[in-house]
Amino acid sequence: MSERRKTVVLAYSGGLDTSVAIKWIPEKYNMDVVTVTIDLGAVKNLDAIREKALKIGAKKAIVIDAKETFVRYFVYPALQAGALYEGVYPLATALGRPLIAKLLADVAQEEKADAVAHGCTGKGNDQVRLDVSLQVLNPNLQIIAPVREWKMTRDDEIRYAEEHNIPVEAKIKSPYSTDENLWGRSIECGILEDPWAEPPEEVYQWTKNAKLAPDEPEYLEIEFERGIPVALNGEEMDGISIITTLNAKGGKHGVGRIDHLENRLVGIKSREIYESPAAVILHTAHKALEGMILTKDALRFKDIVSAQYADLIYNGLWFSAFHQDLVAYVLSSQRLVKGTVRVKLSKGACVLVGRKSPLSLYSEKLATYQKEDTFDHSAALGFIKIYGLPVKIQAQKQMDILTGRESLHLDSIMPPKIKPVKK
Ligand code: ARG
């Protein structure tokens, strides 16, 4: 009795790697291939990609529009969390991976598949994010990563494609590896591997060079509810529209270019360029609004949570209990984050120019230096007396012993003992 032929669900972008995989997996693993092409906001001509998959030999080709899910369950939670990896990268690619893993697992279940496959290499973060997520979502699925396994160079792949009637786009080979979705575009490889080299203009597709951006600045008013943008310039808008509009407006003014020498999960430093106009604008605005509404302690703690949250996303641990714990804190912290922020886009910069909120903790009467001032200046005296008491007593009782001097010398606080490195 012959065994049932197995099925693999392949995440298919339409590019060379995954096109070759449609032929290579059946040869190597003797499985039928079902392709899934997932639109997170950057895939053009979905129908053509579907056709191509079938033409190459997929048993079935599925396309999924996941834009709304992406914004609601991934992008906005990351915005509310203030998640910027190493303080700068808005995590577009990293946020897409757990959703892709989830959709692969869902389709695998529907199709009663035995395996899933993706086109990641063995050197990046994406393989880790997908594999770890898949292991959580369905540990029974075999994971196949052809590019990680087949040891073909790009030229080998092209030869393989030609031998197997796989259409290869005639377009000149780009030296860059890119990935994009609604939240941003990632570019690596080529000349960018030299961290001293200024990125050539050609790597940017979403953003104008600041020099060529309009002279006239553009003002935007972004309204937030519970830390989520709900309206732009007074007009209520859904998430996809807000993000698409801000990507276009920001890009036009050269906003959102990021040059990041980042610490990859696999242990290496890598130079990455990002274009994320909407993410840069929204993070700037969101943080400004929080600054007006959250207390000083809450803000200090939020910074810690933001860094943890960003690491968790970057490191592929989306589907974890720790994430649930962090989300609970973040959502609670966002209950009062309501108000409007005004930013100015000008020559590559997104400048914060105003914020207002019905729940603001800012009091003009307390802050002003004009005659309207209601701050009790005389109370400052008593405050300082008690606030400074511990260091004052320490100075009296201990400092001369600790420093061995009659009076405090600058060297005793800041000893010039650390040797400079000679090279
Ligand atoms: N370094 C970024 C990250 O790990 C972007 C990865 C881009 N992926 C790609 N296939 N070009 O999130």
CSV table of C-alpha atoms and ligand atoms in Angstrom, one decimal:
chain,number,residue,atom,x,y,z
A,1,MET,CA,0.0,0.0,0.0
A,2,SER,CA,1.5,3.3,-1.0
A,3,GLU,CA,1.8,6.0,1.6
A,4,ARG,CA,-0.3,9.1,1.3
A,5,ARG,CA,1.6,11.8,-0.4
A,6,LYS,CA,2.4,14.6,2.0
A,7,THR,CA,1.6,18.3,1.6
A,8,VAL,CA,3.6,21.3,2.5
A,9,VAL,CA,2.3,24.9,2.8
A,10,LEU,CA,4.9,27.3,1.4
A,11,ALA,CA,5.0,31.0,2.2
A,12,TYR,CA,5.3,32.3,-1.3
A,13,SER,CA,6.5,35.8,-2.3
A,14,GLY,CA,6.7,35.3,-6.0
A,15,GLY,CA,10.5,35.9,-6.0
A,16,LEU,CA,13.3,33.7,-7.2
A,17,ASP,CA,14.0,31.7,-4.0
A,18,THR,CA,10.4,30.6,-3.2
A,19,SER,CA,9.7,30.1,-6.9
A,20,VAL,CA,12.5,27.6,-7.1
A,21,ALA,CA,11.3,26.1,-3.9
A,22,ILE,CA,8.0,25.1,-5.6
A,23,LYS,CA,9.9,22.7,-7.8
A,24,TRP,CA,12.7,21.8,-5.3
A,25,ILE,CA,10.6,20.7,-2.4
A,26,PRO,CA,8.6,18.0,-4.3
A,27,GLU,CA,11.9,16.7,-5.8
A,28,LYS,CA,13.7,16.6,-2.5
A,29,TYR,CA,10.8,15.7,-0.1
A,30,ASN,CA,8.2,14.2,-2.4
A,31,MET,CA,5.4,16.5,-1.2
A,32,ASP,CA,2.7,18.5,-2.9
A,33,VAL,CA,3.1,22.2,-2.5
A,34,VAL,CA,0.3,24.6,-1.5
A,35,THR,CA,1.5,28.2,-1.7
A,36,VAL,CA,0.3,31.1,0.5
A,37,THR,CA,1.0,34.6,-0.5
A,38,ILE,CA,0.3,37.0,2.4
A,39,ASP,CA,-0.4,40.7,1.8
A,40,LEU,CA,0.8,42.8,4.7
A,41,GLY,CA,0.5,46.0,2.6
A,42,ALA,CA,3.3,45.7,0.1
A,43,VAL,CA,2.5,42.9,-2.3
A,44,LYS,CA,1.5,44.1,-5.7
A,45,ASN,CA,-0.2,42.0,-8.4
A,46,LEU,CA,-1.4,39.2,-6.1
A,47,ASP,CA,-3.2,37.6,-9.0
A,48,ALA,CA,-0.1,37.3,-11.1
A,49,ILE,CA,1.8,35.8,-8.2
A,50,ARG,CA,-1.0,33.2,-7.8
A,51,GLU,CA,-0.9,32.4,-11.5
A,52,LYS,CA,2.9,32.0,-11.4
A,53,ALA,CA,2.7,29.6,-8.4
A,54,LEU,CA,0.3,27.4,-10.3
A,55,LYS,CA,2.2,27.6,-13.5
A,56,ILE,CA,5.4,26.4,-11.8
A,57,GLY,CA,3.6,23.5,-10.3
A,58,ALA,CA,1.9,24.3,-7.0
A,59,LYS,CA,-1.2,22.1,-6.3
A,60,LYS,CA,-3.0,25.1,-5.0
A,61,ALA,CA,-2.2,28.8,-4.6
A,62,ILE,CA,-3.8,30.9,-1.9
A,63,VAL,CA,-3.6,34.6,-1.3
A,64,ILE,CA,-4.5,36.2,2.0
A,65,ASP,CA,-5.1,39.9,2.6
A,66,ALA,CA,-3.9,40.3,6.2
A,67,LYS,CA,-3.4,44.0,6.3
A,68,GLU,CA,-6.2,44.7,8.8
A,69,THR,CA,-5.1,41.9,11.1
A,70,PHE,CA,-1.5,43.1,10.8
A,71,VAL,CA,-2.4,46.6,11.9
A,72,ARG,CA,-4.8,45.6,14.7
A,73,TYR,CA,-3.0,42.8,16.3
A,74,PHE,CA,0.7,43.7,15.6
A,75,VAL,CA,1.4,47.2,14.5
A,76,TYR,CA,-0.8,49.1,16.9
A,77,PRO,CA,0.1,47.1,19.9
A,78,ALA,CA,3.7,47.8,19.1
A,79,LEU,CA,3.0,51.5,18.8
A,80,GLN,CA,1.2,51.5,22.1
A,81,ALA,CA,4.1,49.7,23.6
A,82,GLY,CA,6.6,52.3,22.1
A,83,ALA,CA,8.5,49.4,20.7
A,84,LEU,CA,11.6,50.6,18.8
A,85,TYR,CA,14.4,48.1,18.7
A,86,GLU,CA,17.6,49.6,20.1
A,87,GLY,CA,15.7,52.8,20.2
A,88,VAL,CA,15.4,53.3,16.5
A,89,TYR,CA,14.0,50.4,14.4
A,90,PRO,CA,10.1,50.3,14.4
A,91,LEU,CA,10.3,46.5,13.7
A,92,ALA,CA,8.2,46.3,10.5
A,93,THR,CA,9.8,43.0,9.3
A,94,ALA,CA,9.9,41.5,12.8
A,95,LEU,CA,6.2,42.3,13.4
A,96,GLY,CA,5.2,40.6,10.2
A,97,ARG,CA,6.8,37.2,11.0
A,98,PRO,CA,4.6,36.0,13.8
A,99,LEU,CA,1.5,36.8,11.7
A,100,ILE,CA,3.0,34.9,8.7
A,101,ALA,CA,3.7,32.0,11.0
A,102,LYS,CA,0.1,32.1,12.3
A,103,LEU,CA,-1.4,32.1,8.8
A,104,LEU,CA,0.9,29.3,7.6
A,105,ALA,CA,-0.2,27.2,10.6
A,106,ASP,CA,-3.9,28.0,9.9
A,107,VAL,CA,-3.6,27.1,6.2
A,108,ALA,CA,-1.7,23.9,7.1
A,109,GLN,CA,-4.6,22.9,9.3
A,110,GLU,CA,-7.2,23.6,6.7
A,111,GLU,CA,-5.2,21.7,4.0
A,112,LYS,CA,-4.3,18.9,6.4
A,113,ALA,CA,-0.7,19.5,5.6
A,114,ASP,CA,2.2,17.8,7.2
A,115,ALA,CA,4.8,20.6,6.7
A,116,VAL,CA,5.3,24.3,6.2
A,117,ALA,CA,8.1,26.0,4.3
A,118,HIS,CA,9.6,29.5,4.1
A,119,GLY,CA,12.3,31.2,2.1
A,120,CYS,CA,14.5,32.4,5.0
A,121,THR,CA,18.3,32.0,4.9
A,122,GLY,CA,20.2,30.5,7.8
A,123,LYS,CA,21.8,33.7,8.8
A,124,GLY,CA,19.0,36.1,9.7
A,125,ASN,CA,16.5,36.8,12.4
A,126,ASP,CA,13.5,35.9,10.3
A,127,GLN,CA,14.1,32.1,10.3
A,128,VAL,CA,14.2,32.2,14.1
A,129,ARG,CA,11.0,34.2,14.3
A,130,LEU,CA,9.1,32.0,12.0
A,131,ASP,CA,10.5,28.7,13.3
A,132,VAL,CA,10.0,29.6,17.0
A,133,SER,CA,6.4,30.9,16.3
A,134,LEU,CA,5.6,27.7,14.3
A,135,GLN,CA,6.9,25.5,17.0
A,136,VAL,CA,4.5,27.2,19.5
A,137,LEU,CA,1.5,27.2,17.1
A,138,ASN,CA,1.8,23.7,15.9
A,139,PRO,CA,4.7,21.5,17.1
A,140,ASN,CA,3.6,18.7,14.8
A,141,LEU,CA,4.4,20.6,11.6
A,142,GLN,CA,7.7,19.8,9.9
A,143,ILE,CA,9.5,23.0,9.0
A,144,ILE,CA,11.3,23.1,5.7
A,145,ALA,CA,13.6,26.1,4.8
A,146,PRO,CA,14.9,25.3,1.3
A,147,VAL,CA,17.3,28.3,1.1
A,148,ARG,CA,18.8,27.2,4.4
A,149,GLU,CA,19.3,23.7,3.1
A,150,TRP,CA,20.1,23.7,-0.6
A,151,LYS,CA,23.5,25.5,-0.8
A,152,MET,CA,22.7,27.0,-4.2
A,153,THR,CA,24.2,30.3,-5.1
A,154,ARG,CA,22.1,32.8,-6.9
A,155,ASP,CA,23.5,31.8,-10.2
A,156,ASP,CA,22.8,28.1,-9.4
A,157,GLU,CA,19.2,29.1,-8.6
A,158,ILE,CA,18.9,30.9,-11.9
A,159,ARG,CA,20.3,27.9,-13.8
A,160,TYR,CA,17.9,25.6,-11.8
A,161,ALA,CA,15.0,27.9,-12.7
A,162,GLU,CA,15.9,27.8,-16.4
A,163,GLU,CA,16.2,24.0,-16.4
A,164,HIS,CA,12.8,23.7,-14.7
A,165,ASN,CA,10.9,26.2,-16.7
A,166,ILE,CA,10.5,28.6,-13.8
A,167,PRO,CA,10.1,32.2,-15.1
A,168,VAL,CA,12.9,34.4,-13.9
A,169,GLU,CA,12.2,38.1,-14.0
A,170,ALA,CA,14.4,39.9,-16.6
A,171,LYS,CA,15.0,42.8,-14.3
A,172,ILE,CA,18.6,43.5,-13.5
A,173,LYS,CA,19.6,41.8,-10.3
A,174,SER,CA,19.5,44.1,-7.3
A,175,PRO,CA,22.4,43.9,-4.9
A,176,TYR,CA,20.0,44.5,-2.0
A,177,SER,CA,17.8,42.2,0.0
A,178,THR,CA,14.6,44.0,0.9
A,179,ASP,CA,11.4,43.3,2.8
A,180,GLU,CA,8.4,45.5,3.1
A,181,ASN,CA,5.0,45.9,4.6
A,182,LEU,CA,2.7,48.7,5.8
A,183,TRP,CA,4.9,49.5,8.8
A,184,GLY,CA,8.1,49.9,6.8
A,185,ARG,CA,10.7,48.8,4.3
A,186,SER,CA,14.0,47.0,5.3
A,187,ILE,CA,17.1,47.1,3.0
A,188,GLU,CA,20.3,45.2,3.6
A,189,CYS,CA,23.3,43.8,1.7
A,190,GLY,CA,25.4,45.2,-1.2
A,191,ILE,CA,27.4,48.4,-0.4
A,192,LEU,CA,25.4,48.8,2.8
A,193,GLU,CA,27.6,46.0,4.3
A,194,ASP,CA,30.3,48.7,4.6
A,195,PRO,CA,29.1,50.7,7.6
A,196,TRP,CA,31.3,53.6,6.6
A,197,ALA,CA,29.6,53.9,3.2
A,198,GLU,CA,26.7,56.4,2.8
A,199,PRO,CA,23.7,54.6,1.5
A,200,PRO,CA,23.3,55.3,-2.2
A,201,GLU,CA,20.1,57.1,-3.1
A,202,GLU,CA,18.8,54.1,-5.0
A,203,VAL,CA,18.2,52.1,-1.9
A,204,TYR,CA,15.4,54.4,-0.9
A,205,GLN,CA,12.0,53.9,-2.6
A,206,TRP,CA,9.5,55.3,-0.1
A,207,THR,CA,11.3,58.5,0.9
A,208,LYS,CA,12.5,61.5,-0.9
A,209,ASN,CA,16.0,62.9,-0.4
A,210,ALA,CA,15.5,65.7,2.1
A,211,LYS,CA,17.3,68.1,-0.2
A,212,LEU,CA,14.6,67.5,-2.9
A,213,ALA,CA,11.7,67.6,-0.5
A,214,PRO,CA,9.2,70.5,-0.6
A,215,ASP,CA,10.4,73.8,0.9
A,216,GLU,CA,7.0,74.3,2.4
A,217,PRO,CA,6.6,72.3,5.6
A,218,GLU,CA,3.4,70.2,6.1
A,219,TYR,CA,1.5,70.3,9.4
A,220,LEU,CA,-0.4,67.3,10.6
A,221,GLU,CA,-2.8,66.8,13.5
A,222,ILE,CA,-3.0,63.3,14.8
A,223,GLU,CA,-5.7,62.3,17.3
A,224,PHE,CA,-5.3,59.4,19.6
A,225,GLU,CA,-7.6,57.2,21.7
A,226,ARG,CA,-6.1,54.7,24.1
A,227,GLY,CA,-2.8,55.2,22.5
A,228,ILE,CA,-4.1,54.4,19.0
A,229,PRO,CA,-4.4,57.0,16.2
A,230,VAL,CA,-8.0,57.5,15.2
A,231,ALA,CA,-8.1,60.7,13.1
A,232,LEU,CA,-5.8,62.6,10.9
A,233,ASN,CA,-6.3,66.4,10.4
A,234,GLY,CA,-9.7,66.1,12.0
A,235,GLU,CA,-10.9,63.3,9.8
A,236,GLU,CA,-11.6,59.9,11.3
A,237,MET,CA,-9.7,57.2,9.5
A,238,ASP,CA,-9.1,53.4,9.8
A,239,GLY,CA,-5.6,52.2,10.6
A,240,ILE,CA,-4.7,51.1,7.1
A,241,SER,CA,-5.6,54.5,5.7
A,242,ILE,CA,-3.8,56.5,8.4
A,243,ILE,CA,-0.6,54.5,7.9
A,244,THR,CA,-0.8,54.6,4.1
A,245,THR,CA,-1.4,58.3,4.2
A,246,LEU,CA,1.4,59.0,6.6
A,247,ASN,CA,3.8,56.9,4.6
A,248,ALA,CA,3.0,59.0,1.6
A,249,LYS,CA,3.2,62.3,3.3
A,250,GLY,CA,6.2,61.5,5.4
A,251,GLY,CA,8.0,60.0,2.3
A,252,LYS,CA,7.3,63.1,0.3
A,253,HIS,CA,9.1,65.2,3.0
A,254,GLY,CA,12.0,62.7,3.4
A,255,VAL,CA,10.9,61.6,6.8
A,256,GLY,CA,11.5,58.0,8.1
A,257,ARG,CA,15.0,57.1,6.9
A,258,ILE,CA,16.9,55.1,9.5
A,259,ASP,CA,20.5,53.8,9.4
A,260,HIS,CA,20.9,51.1,12.0
A,261,LEU,CA,23.9,49.0,12.9
A,262,GLU,CA,21.9,46.5,14.8
A,263,ASN,CA,22.5,43.5,17.0
A,264,ARG,CA,21.0,40.5,15.4
A,265,LEU,CA,19.6,37.6,17.3
A,266,VAL,CA,22.1,35.3,15.7
A,267,GLY,CA,25.0,37.2,17.4
A,268,ILE,CA,26.3,39.4,14.6
A,269,LYS,CA,26.1,43.1,14.1
A,270,SER,CA,24.4,44.0,10.8
A,271,ARG,CA,23.9,47.3,9.0
A,272,GLU,CA,20.4,47.9,8.0
A,273,ILE,CA,18.5,50.7,6.3
A,274,TYR,CA,14.9,51.3,7.0
A,275,GLU,CA,12.2,53.5,5.5
A,276,SER,CA,9.3,53.9,8.0
A,277,PRO,CA,7.7,57.3,7.6
A,278,ALA,CA,4.4,56.4,9.2
A,279,ALA,CA,6.1,54.6,12.1
A,280,VAL,CA,8.4,57.5,12.8
A,281,ILE,CA,5.6,60.0,12.7
A,282,LEU,CA,3.3,58.0,14.9
A,283,HIS,CA,5.9,57.0,17.5
A,284,THR,CA,7.0,60.6,17.8
A,285,ALA,CA,3.4,61.8,18.3
A,286,HIS,CA,2.5,58.9,20.6
A,287,LYS,CA,5.4,59.5,22.9
A,288,ALA,CA,4.8,63.2,23.1
A,289,LEU,CA,1.2,62.6,24.1
A,290,GLU,CA,2.2,60.1,26.8
A,291,GLY,CA,4.6,62.7,28.1
A,292,MET,CA,1.7,64.9,28.8
A,293,ILE,CA,-0.6,62.3,30.4
A,294,LEU,CA,1.5,59.7,32.3
A,295,THR,CA,3.2,60.6,35.5
A,296,LYS,CA,7.0,60.7,35.8
A,297,ASP,CA,7.2,57.3,37.4
A,298,ALA,CA,4.9,55.8,34.8
A,299,LEU,CA,7.0,57.3,32.0
A,300,ARG,CA,10.2,55.9,33.5
A,301,PHE,CA,8.7,52.5,33.8
A,302,LYS,CA,7.2,52.6,30.3
A,303,ASP,CA,10.7,53.2,28.8
A,304,ILE,CA,11.8,49.9,30.4
A,305,VAL,CA,8.7,48.1,29.1
A,306,SER,CA,9.2,49.6,25.6
A,307,ALA,CA,12.7,48.2,25.5
A,308,GLN,CA,11.6,44.8,26.7
A,309,TYR,CA,8.7,44.7,24.3
A,310,ALA,CA,10.9,45.7,21.3
A,311,ASP,CA,13.5,43.0,22.2
A,312,LEU,CA,10.7,40.4,22.5
A,313,ILE,CA,9.4,41.3,19.0
A,314,TYR,CA,12.8,41.4,17.5
A,315,ASN,CA,13.8,38.1,19.1
A,316,GLY,CA,10.8,36.2,17.8
A,317,LEU,CA,9.0,35.6,21.1
A,318,TRP,CA,5.6,37.0,20.1
A,319,PHE,CA,3.7,33.9,21.1
A,320,SER,CA,4.8,33.7,24.8
A,321,ALA,CA,3.3,34.2,28.2
A,322,PHE,CA,5.8,37.0,28.9
A,323,HIS,CA,4.3,38.9,25.9
A,324,GLN,CA,0.9,38.5,27.5
A,325,ASP,CA,2.2,39.9,30.7
A,326,LEU,CA,3.8,42.9,29.0
A,327,VAL,CA,0.6,43.5,26.9
A,328,ALA,CA,-1.4,43.7,30.1
A,329,TYR,CA,0.8,46.4,31.4
A,330,VAL,CA,0.9,48.3,28.1
A,331,LEU,CA,-2.9,48.3,27.6
A,332,SER,CA,-3.5,49.4,31.2
A,333,SER,CA,-1.0,52.3,30.7
A,334,GLN,CA,-2.8,53.4,27.5
A,335,ARG,CA,-6.3,53.8,29.1
A,336,LEU,CA,-5.8,57.6,29.5
A,337,VAL,CA,-3.7,58.2,26.4
A,338,LYS,CA,-6.1,60.4,24.6
A,339,GLY,CA,-5.5,63.7,22.8
A,340,THR,CA,-4.1,65.4,19.7
A,341,VAL,CA,-0.6,65.9,18.6
A,342,ARG,CA,0.7,68.4,16.0
A,343,VAL,CA,3.8,67.6,14.0
A,344,LYS,CA,5.6,69.4,11.2
A,345,LEU,CA,7.1,67.5,8.3
A,346,SER,CA,10.0,69.4,6.9
A,347,LYS,CA,13.2,68.5,5.0
A,348,GLY,CA,13.6,65.0,6.4
A,349,ALA,CA,12.4,65.8,9.9
A,350,CYS,CA,9.3,65.1,11.8
A,351,VAL,CA,9.2,67.9,14.4
A,352,LEU,CA,6.8,67.9,17.3
A,353,VAL,CA,5.2,71.3,17.5
A,354,GLY,CA,2.2,70.9,19.8
A,355,ARG,CA,0.1,68.6,21.9
A,356,LYS,CA,-3.2,68.8,23.8
A,357,SER,CA,-5.3,66.4,25.9
A,358,PRO,CA,-8.4,66.6,28.1
A,359,LEU,CA,-6.5,64.4,30.5
A,360,SER,CA,-3.3,66.4,30.5
A,361,LEU,CA,-1.3,66.6,33.7
A,362,TYR,CA,0.4,69.8,32.5
A,363,SER,CA,-0.8,72.9,34.3
A,364,GLU,CA,0.0,76.2,32.8
A,365,LYS,CA,-0.8,77.9,36.1
A,366,LEU,CA,1.8,75.9,37.8
A,367,ALA,CA,4.4,76.1,35.1
A,368,THR,CA,4.2,79.8,34.2
A,369,TYR,CA,6.7,82.4,35.2
A,370,GLN,CA,4.1,85.1,34.7
A,371,LYS,CA,1.9,86.7,37.3
A,372,GLU,CA,-0.7,84.0,36.9
A,373,ASP,CA,1.7,81.7,38.7
A,374,THR,CA,0.1,79.6,41.5
A,375,PHE,CA,3.1,77.5,42.4
A,376,ASP,CA,4.0,78.0,46.1
A,377,HIS,CA,7.6,79.3,45.9
A,378,SER,CA,8.0,79.5,49.7
A,379,ALA,CA,7.2,75.8,50.0
A,380,ALA,CA,10.3,75.0,47.9
A,381,LEU,CA,12.5,75.9,50.9
A,382,GLY,CA,11.1,73.2,53.1
A,383,PHE,CA,11.1,70.7,50.2
A,384,ILE,CA,14.8,71.2,49.5
A,385,LYS,CA,15.6,71.0,53.2
A,386,ILE,CA,14.1,67.5,53.5
A,387,TYR,CA,14.9,66.3,50.0
A,388,GLY,CA,18.6,67.1,50.5
A,389,LEU,CA,18.9,65.8,54.0
A,390,PRO,CA,20.4,62.4,53.3
A,391,VAL,CA,23.3,63.7,51.2
A,392,LYS,CA,23.8,66.6,53.6
A,393,ILE,CA,24.2,64.2,56.6
A,394,GLN,CA,26.3,61.8,54.6
A,395,ALA,CA,28.7,64.7,53.7
A,396,GLN,CA,29.0,65.6,57.4
A,397,LYS,CA,29.5,62.1,58.7
A,398,GLN,CA,31.2,60.1,56.0
A,399,MET,CA,32.7,62.0,53.1
A,400,ASP,CA,35.9,63.1,54.8
A,401,ILE,CA,36.5,59.4,55.8
A,402,LEU,CA,35.7,58.1,52.4
A,403,THR,CA,37.8,60.6,50.5
A,404,GLY,CA,40.5,61.1,53.1
A,405,ARG,CA,40.3,64.8,52.5
A,406,GLU,CA,39.2,67.8,54.5
A,407,SER,CA,37.0,69.1,51.6
A,408,LEU,CA,35.6,67.4,48.6
A,409,HIS,CA,38.0,67.4,45.7
A,410,LEU,CA,36.6,66.8,42.2
A,411,ASP,CA,38.9,63.8,41.8
A,412,SER,CA,37.3,62.0,44.8
A,413,ILE,CA,33.9,61.8,43.0
A,414,MET,CA,35.3,61.3,39.5
A,415,PRO,CA,38.7,59.6,39.9
A,416,PRO,CA,40.8,59.8,36.8
A,417,LYS,CA,41.9,56.2,37.1
A,418,ILE,CA,40.5,54.5,34.0
A,419,LYS,CA,43.3,54.2,31.5
A,420,PRO,CA,42.8,55.3,28.0
A,421,VAL,CA,43.1,52.6,25.3
A,422,LYS,CA,46.3,53.0,23.2
A,423,LYS,CA,46.0,51.9,19.6
B,1,ARG,N1,17.1,43.2,10.2
B,1,ARG,C1,15.7,43.4,10.1
B,1,ARG,C2,15.1,42.5,11.1
B,1,ARG,O1,15.7,41.5,11.5
B,1,ARG,C3,15.2,43.3,8.7
B,1,ARG,C4,15.3,42.0,8.1
B,1,ARG,C5,14.9,42.1,6.6
B,1,ARG,N2,14.6,40.9,6.0
B,1,ARG,C6,14.9,40.6,4.8
B,1,ARG,N3,14.6,39.5,4.3
B,1,ARG,N4,15.5,41.5,4.0
B,1,ARG,O2,13.9,42.7,11.4
